[in-house]
Amino acid sequence: MCSEEEPVLNPAEGALRLGVLVSGRGSNLEAILDAIKQGKLSARVAVVISNKKDAPALERAARYQVPALFLDPTHYSRREEYDAAVLQQLKEFGVELVVLAGYMRLVTPTLIQPYHDRIINTHPSLLPAFPGMHAQRQALSYGVRVSGCTIHFVDEEMDHGPIIAQASVPVFEGDTIEQLSERILAEEHRLLPQVLQLYAEGKLTVDGRKVHIQESASTRSAR
Ligand code: GAR
């Protein structure tokens, strides 16, 4: 039993500090917050930053009592200036790893260079297929039978950096954009926290375009 004099130790203290950039709904943010709550992800969300004032993601952050702020892009004339403001906030909150979770904005070298190999994005297609906006619509228009999601490190080209993990889903005859998006989203919710945990455990190394994932002893012995 703890006496009153004993310091209260926060189990999350010292855990990997995440900064999550969002623009909309925030279901991936919630998947991260849930994984932390359930003890499946040894990290804490230090700050959530949105480029959209009304992003429901901001409300989700508030529900989990995570600091969340809206940075208004219209107050900055250049993308680099906006990213410098984002960078300042990330530094103030001591962010070690940045997660783009439905962040619908191009990031510039102003942000990418200081966080080199420390920005992770989730994209709703099997890259390099269908980068950019409306990936699910692009996949349906193209007529692919399989699509999915890609979790990757961010480099200076859009949806291009080294791939950490991918998950595929089938595309069914007559799928709507919403049906395909939902199927893909379920995989993102599963995969993104897993990837973040691998990062937190120091198991990811980047070697050019390749990301090496260090296997745990238990995985190796299970073979
Ligand atoms: C996710 O499917 C994510 O992959 C996608 O937006 C959705 C955000 O959902 N991101 C992009 O398309 C970025 N190019 P969420 O706000 O509910 O997490």
PDB file of N, CA, C and O in Angstrom, residues 171-216:
ATOM      1  N   VAL A 171     -11.297  -6.249 -52.693  1.00  0.00           N
ATOM      2  CA  VAL A 171     -12.256  -5.285 -53.250  1.00  0.00           C
ATOM      3  C   VAL A 171     -13.359  -6.116 -53.891  1.00  0.00           C
ATOM      4  O   VAL A 171     -13.086  -6.951 -54.757  1.00  0.00           O
ATOM      5  N   PHE A 172     -14.594  -5.918 -53.432  1.00  0.00           N
ATOM      6  CA  PHE A 172     -15.704  -6.736 -53.918  1.00  0.00           C
ATOM      7  C   PHE A 172     -16.457  -6.039 -55.041  1.00  0.00           C
ATOM      8  O   PHE A 172     -16.494  -4.794 -55.113  1.00  0.00           O
ATOM      9  N   GLU A 173     -17.057  -6.870 -55.880  1.00  0.00           N
ATOM     10  CA  GLU A 173     -17.920  -6.368 -56.955  1.00  0.00           C
ATOM     11  C   GLU A 173     -18.970  -5.423 -56.347  1.00  0.00           C
ATOM     12  O   GLU A 173     -19.590  -5.762 -55.343  1.00  0.00           O
ATOM     13  N   GLY A 174     -19.101  -4.263 -56.897  1.00  0.00           N
ATOM     14  CA  GLY A 174     -20.151  -3.344 -56.435  1.00  0.00           C
ATOM     15  C   GLY A 174     -19.815  -2.571 -55.164  1.00  0.00           C
ATOM     16  O   GLY A 174     -20.671  -1.871 -54.628  1.00  0.00           O
ATOM     17  N   ASP A 175     -18.582  -2.700 -54.663  1.00  0.00           N
ATOM     18  CA  ASP A 175     -18.179  -1.933 -53.475  1.00  0.00           C
ATOM     19  C   ASP A 175     -18.405  -0.442 -53.687  1.00  0.00           C
ATOM     20  O   ASP A 175     -18.108   0.091 -54.765  1.00  0.00           O
ATOM     21  N   THR A 176     -18.893   0.240 -52.663  1.00  0.00           N
ATOM     22  CA  THR A 176     -18.928   1.703 -52.705  1.00  0.00           C
ATOM     23  C   THR A 176     -17.625   2.212 -52.079  1.00  0.00           C
ATOM     24  O   THR A 176     -16.900   1.454 -51.398  1.00  0.00           O
ATOM     25  N   ILE A 177     -17.370   3.507 -52.260  1.00  0.00           N
ATOM     26  CA  ILE A 177     -16.167   4.104 -51.649  1.00  0.00           C
ATOM     27  C   ILE A 177     -16.232   3.929 -50.139  1.00  0.00           C
ATOM     28  O   ILE A 177     -15.235   3.594 -49.495  1.00  0.00           O
ATOM     29  N   GLU A 178     -17.432   4.082 -49.576  1.00  0.00           N
ATOM     30  CA  GLU A 178     -17.590   3.984 -48.116  1.00  0.00           C
ATOM     31  C   GLU A 178     -17.292   2.566 -47.630  1.00  0.00           C
ATOM     32  O   GLU A 178     -16.627   2.378 -46.614  1.00  0.00           O
ATOM     33  N   GLN A 179     -17.800   1.572 -48.367  1.00  0.00           N
ATOM     34  CA  GLN A 179     -17.572   0.175 -47.949  1.00  0.00           C
ATOM     35  C   GLN A 179     -16.084  -0.169 -48.002  1.00  0.00           C
ATOM     36  O   GLN A 179     -15.537  -0.772 -47.078  1.00  0.00           O
ATOM     37  N   LEU A 180     -15.433   0.231 -49.087  1.00  0.00           N
ATOM     38  CA  LEU A 180     -13.996  -0.068 -49.195  1.00  0.00           C
ATOM     39  C   LEU A 180     -13.207   0.698 -48.128  1.00  0.00           C
ATOM     40  O   LEU A 180     -12.312   0.134 -47.482  1.00  0.00           O
ATOM     41  N   SER A 181     -13.580   1.960 -47.923  1.00  0.00           N
ATOM     42  CA  SER A 181     -12.856   2.785 -46.928  1.00  0.00           C
ATOM     43  C   SER A 181     -12.945   2.149 -45.539  1.00  0.00           C
ATOM     44  O   SER A 181     -11.965   2.103 -44.797  1.00  0.00           O
ATOM     45  N   GLU A 182     -14.139   1.652 -45.204  1.00  0.00           N
ATOM     46  CA  GLU A 182     -14.345   1.053 -43.882  1.00  0.00           C
ATOM     47  C   GLU A 182     -13.507  -0.218 -43.706  1.00  0.00           C
ATOM     48  O   GLU A 182     -12.916  -0.440 -42.651  1.00  0.00           O
ATOM     49  N   ARG A 183     -13.464  -1.014 -44.781  1.00  0.00           N
ATOM     50  CA  ARG A 183     -12.669  -2.255 -44.725  1.00  0.00           C
ATOM     51  C   ARG A 183     -11.189  -1.931 -44.527  1.00  0.00           C
ATOM     52  O   ARG A 183     -10.489  -2.585 -43.760  1.00  0.00           O
ATOM     53  N   ILE A 184     -10.736  -0.910 -45.232  1.00  0.00           N
ATOM     54  CA  ILE A 184      -9.324  -0.504 -45.115  1.00  0.00           C
ATOM     55  C   ILE A 184      -9.057   0.088 -43.729  1.00  0.00           C
ATOM     56  O   ILE A 184      -8.039  -0.213 -43.093  1.00  0.00           O
ATOM     57  N   LEU A 185      -9.992   0.911 -43.272  1.00  0.00           N
ATOM     58  CA  LEU A 185      -9.825   1.588 -41.982  1.00  0.00           C
ATOM     59  C   LEU A 185      -9.637   0.583 -40.840  1.00  0.00           C
ATOM     60  O   LEU A 185      -8.824   0.797 -39.937  1.00  0.00           O
ATOM     61  N   ALA A 186     -10.380  -0.509 -40.895  1.00  0.00           N
ATOM     62  CA  ALA A 186     -10.262  -1.527 -39.835  1.00  0.00           C
ATOM     63  C   ALA A 186      -8.823  -2.058 -39.787  1.00  0.00           C
ATOM     64  O   ALA A 186      -8.279  -2.304 -38.698  1.00  0.00           O
ATOM     65  N   GLU A 187      -8.203  -2.189 -40.955  1.00  0.00           N
ATOM     66  CA  GLU A 187      -6.809  -2.658 -40.997  1.00  0.00           C
ATOM     67  C   GLU A 187      -5.857  -1.574 -40.487  1.00  0.00           C
ATOM     68  O   GLU A 187      -4.868  -1.880 -39.804  1.00  0.00           O
ATOM     69  N   GLU A 188      -6.146  -0.325 -40.809  1.00  0.00           N
ATOM     70  CA  GLU A 188      -5.299   0.769 -40.298  1.00  0.00           C
ATOM     71  C   GLU A 188      -5.335   0.796 -38.770  1.00  0.00           C
ATOM     72  O   GLU A 188      -4.303   0.958 -38.125  1.00  0.00           O
ATOM     73  N   HIS A 189      -6.533   0.619 -38.216  1.00  0.00           N
ATOM     74  CA  HIS A 189      -6.684   0.675 -36.750  1.00  0.00           C
ATOM     75  C   HIS A 189      -5.893  -0.445 -36.077  1.00  0.00           C
ATOM     76  O   HIS A 189      -5.428  -0.298 -34.958  1.00  0.00           O
ATOM     77  N   ARG A 190      -5.796  -1.574 -36.760  1.00  0.00           N
ATOM     78  CA  ARG A 190      -5.052  -2.718 -36.216  1.00  0.00           C
ATOM     79  C   ARG A 190      -3.541  -2.489 -36.364  1.00  0.00           C
ATOM     80  O   ARG A 190      -2.761  -2.699 -35.440  1.00  0.00           O
ATOM     81  N   LEU A 191      -3.161  -2.036 -37.572  1.00  0.00           N
ATOM     82  CA  LEU A 191      -1.734  -2.005 -37.923  1.00  0.00           C
ATOM     83  C   LEU A 191      -0.981  -0.804 -37.331  1.00  0.00           C
ATOM     84  O   LEU A 191       0.172  -0.954 -36.895  1.00  0.00           O
ATOM     85  N   LEU A 192      -1.623   0.366 -37.331  1.00  0.00           N
ATOM     86  CA  LEU A 192      -0.898   1.569 -36.900  1.00  0.00           C
ATOM     87  C   LEU A 192      -0.379   1.454 -35.461  1.00  0.00           C
ATOM     88  O   LEU A 192       0.815   1.689 -35.224  1.00  0.00           O
ATOM     89  N   PRO A 193      -1.204   1.058 -34.487  1.00  0.00           N
ATOM     90  CA  PRO A 193      -0.668   0.919 -33.129  1.00  0.00           C
ATOM     91  C   PRO A 193       0.449  -0.134 -33.042  1.00  0.00           C
ATOM     92  O   PRO A 193       1.415   0.038 -32.293  1.00  0.00           O
ATOM     93  N   GLN A 194       0.318  -1.199 -33.835  1.00  0.00           N
ATOM     94  CA  GLN A 194       1.376  -2.238 -33.831  1.00  0.00           C
ATOM     95  C   GLN A 194       2.706  -1.652 -34.311  1.00  0.00           C
ATOM     96  O   GLN A 194       3.763  -1.926 -33.743  1.00  0.00           O
ATOM     97  N   VAL A 195       2.628  -0.860 -35.382  1.00  0.00           N
ATOM     98  CA  VAL A 195       3.847  -0.249 -35.923  1.00  0.00           C
ATOM     99  C   VAL A 195       4.446   0.718 -34.902  1.00  0.00           C
ATOM    100  O   VAL A 195       5.665   0.749 -34.686  1.00  0.00           O
ATOM    101  N   LEU A 196       3.585   1.484 -34.256  1.00  0.00           N
ATOM    102  CA  LEU A 196       4.089   2.446 -33.262  1.00  0.00           C
ATOM    103  C   LEU A 196       4.762   1.719 -32.094  1.00  0.00           C
ATOM    104  O   LEU A 196       5.769   2.168 -31.560  1.00  0.00           O
ATOM    105  N   GLN A 197       4.204   0.566 -31.735  1.00  0.00           N
ATOM    106  CA  GLN A 197       4.826  -0.220 -30.660  1.00  0.00           C
ATOM    107  C   GLN A 197       6.208  -0.734 -31.091  1.00  0.00           C
ATOM    108  O   GLN A 197       7.159  -0.716 -30.315  1.00  0.00           O
ATOM    109  N   LEU A 198       6.310  -1.165 -32.345  1.00  0.00           N
ATOM    110  CA  LEU A 198       7.620  -1.601 -32.859  1.00  0.00           C
ATOM    111  C   LEU A 198       8.623  -0.449 -32.783  1.00  0.00           C
ATOM    112  O   LEU A 198       9.786  -0.637 -32.399  1.00  0.00           O
ATOM    113  N   TYR A 199       8.159   0.743 -33.147  1.00  0.00           N
ATOM    114  CA  TYR A 199       9.039   1.924 -33.065  1.00  0.00           C
ATOM    115  C   TYR A 199       9.437   2.161 -31.599  1.00  0.00           C
ATOM    116  O   TYR A 199      10.603   2.383 -31.284  1.00  0.00           O
ATOM    117  N   ALA A 200       8.433   2.108 -30.726  1.00  0.00           N
ATOM    118  CA  ALA A 200       8.691   2.368 -29.299  1.00  0.00           C
ATOM    119  C   ALA A 200       9.709   1.386 -28.732  1.00  0.00           C
ATOM    120  O   ALA A 200      10.502   1.719 -27.853  1.00  0.00           O
ATOM    121  N   GLU A 201       9.688   0.167 -29.255  1.00  0.00           N
ATOM    122  CA  GLU A 201      10.625  -0.868 -28.783  1.00  0.00           C
ATOM    123  C   GLU A 201      11.977  -0.766 -29.483  1.00  0.00           C
ATOM    124  O   GLU A 201      12.859  -1.598 -29.250  1.00  0.00           O
ATOM    125  N   GLY A 202      12.127   0.208 -30.364  1.00  0.00           N
ATOM    126  CA  GLY A 202      13.409   0.393 -31.083  1.00  0.00           C
ATOM    127  C   GLY A 202      13.674  -0.692 -32.098  1.00  0.00           C
ATOM    128  O   GLY A 202      14.829  -1.011 -32.393  1.00  0.00           O
ATOM    129  N   LYS A 203      12.610  -1.286 -32.647  1.00  0.00           N
ATOM    130  CA  LYS A 203      12.789  -2.427 -33.537  1.00  0.00           C
ATOM    131  C   LYS A 203      12.782  -2.060 -35.027  1.00  0.00           C
ATOM    132  O   LYS A 203      12.855  -2.947 -35.878  1.00  0.00           O
ATOM    133  N   LEU A 204      12.657  -0.776 -35.337  1.00  0.00           N
ATOM    134  CA  LEU A 204      12.620  -0.372 -36.746  1.00  0.00           C
ATOM    135  C   LEU A 204      13.916   0.340 -37.115  1.00  0.00           C
ATOM    136  O   LEU A 204      14.329   1.270 -36.416  1.00  0.00           O
ATOM    137  N   THR A 205      14.543  -0.123 -38.203  1.00  0.00           N
ATOM    138  CA  THR A 205      15.688   0.627 -38.723  1.00  0.00           C
ATOM    139  C   THR A 205      15.479   0.887 -40.204  1.00  0.00           C
ATOM    140  O   THR A 205      14.983   0.028 -40.934  1.00  0.00           O
ATOM    141  N   VAL A 206      15.853   2.090 -40.616  1.00  0.00           N
ATOM    142  CA  VAL A 206      15.670   2.493 -42.008  1.00  0.00           C
ATOM    143  C   VAL A 206      17.000   2.386 -42.726  1.00  0.00           C
ATOM    144  O   VAL A 206      18.021   2.874 -42.246  1.00  0.00           O
ATOM    145  N   ASP A 207      16.945   1.710 -43.889  1.00  0.00           N
ATOM    146  CA  ASP A 207      18.149   1.501 -44.684  1.00  0.00           C
ATOM    147  C   ASP A 207      17.775   1.835 -46.132  1.00  0.00           C
ATOM    148  O   ASP A 207      17.267   0.980 -46.854  1.00  0.00           O
ATOM    149  N   GLY A 208      17.958   3.100 -46.500  1.00  0.00           N
ATOM    150  CA  GLY A 208      17.485   3.547 -47.813  1.00  0.00           C
ATOM    151  C   GLY A 208      15.972   3.451 -47.887  1.00  0.00           C
ATOM    152  O   GLY A 208      15.268   3.953 -47.033  1.00  0.00           O
ATOM    153  N   ARG A 209      15.484   2.729 -48.908  1.00  0.00           N
ATOM    154  CA  ARG A 209      14.023   2.559 -49.027  1.00  0.00           C
ATOM    155  C   ARG A 209      13.495   1.436 -48.132  1.00  0.00           C
ATOM    156  O   ARG A 209      12.299   1.262 -47.976  1.00  0.00           O
ATOM    157  N   LYS A 210      14.410   0.645 -47.580  1.00  0.00           N
ATOM    158  CA  LYS A 210      13.964  -0.531 -46.812  1.00  0.00           C
ATOM    159  C   LYS A 210      13.859  -0.226 -45.321  1.00  0.00           C
ATOM    160  O   LYS A 210      14.724   0.451 -44.762  1.00  0.00           O
ATOM    161  N   VAL A 211      12.833  -0.788 -44.719  1.00  0.00           N
ATOM    162  CA  VAL A 211      12.724  -0.708 -43.260  1.00  0.00           C
ATOM    163  C   VAL A 211      12.907  -2.121 -42.734  1.00  0.00           C
ATOM    164  O   VAL A 211      12.201  -3.044 -43.160  1.00  0.00           O
ATOM    165  N   HIS A 212      13.873  -2.294 -41.857  1.00  0.00           N
ATOM    166  CA  HIS A 212      14.093  -3.610 -41.252  1.00  0.00           C
ATOM    167  C   HIS A 212      13.370  -3.659 -39.910  1.00  0.00           C
ATOM    168  O   HIS A 212      13.463  -2.721 -39.117  1.00  0.00           O
ATOM    169  N   ILE A 213      12.671  -4.768 -39.700  1.00  0.00           N
ATOM    170  CA  ILE A 213      11.954  -4.954 -38.438  1.00  0.00           C
ATOM    171  C   ILE A 213      12.646  -6.060 -37.665  1.00  0.00           C
ATOM    172  O   ILE A 213      12.719  -7.202 -38.129  1.00  0.00           O
ATOM    173  N   GLN A 214      13.155  -5.673 -36.521  1.00  0.00           N
ATOM    174  CA  GLN A 214      13.858  -6.652 -35.688  1.00  0.00           C
ATOM    175  C   GLN A 214      12.836  -7.577 -35.050  1.00  0.00           C
ATOM    176  O   GLN A 214      11.892  -7.121 -34.415  1.00  0.00           O
ATOM    177  N   GLU A 215      13.035  -8.854 -35.252  1.00  0.00           N
ATOM    178  CA  GLU A 215      12.095  -9.822 -34.666  1.00  0.00           C
ATOM    179  C   GLU A 215      12.396 -10.004 -33.191  1.00  0.00           C
ATOM    180  O   GLU A 215      13.540  -9.915 -32.772  1.00  0.00           O
ATOM    181  N   SER A 216      11.340 -10.269 -32.428  1.00  0.00           N
ATOM    182  CA  SER A 216      11.578 -10.525 -31.005  1.00  0.00           C
ATOM    183  C   SER A 216      12.007 -11.974 -30.841  1.00  0.00           C
ATOM    184  O   SER A 216      11.761 -12.809 -31.715  1.00  0.00           O
TER     185      SER A 216
END
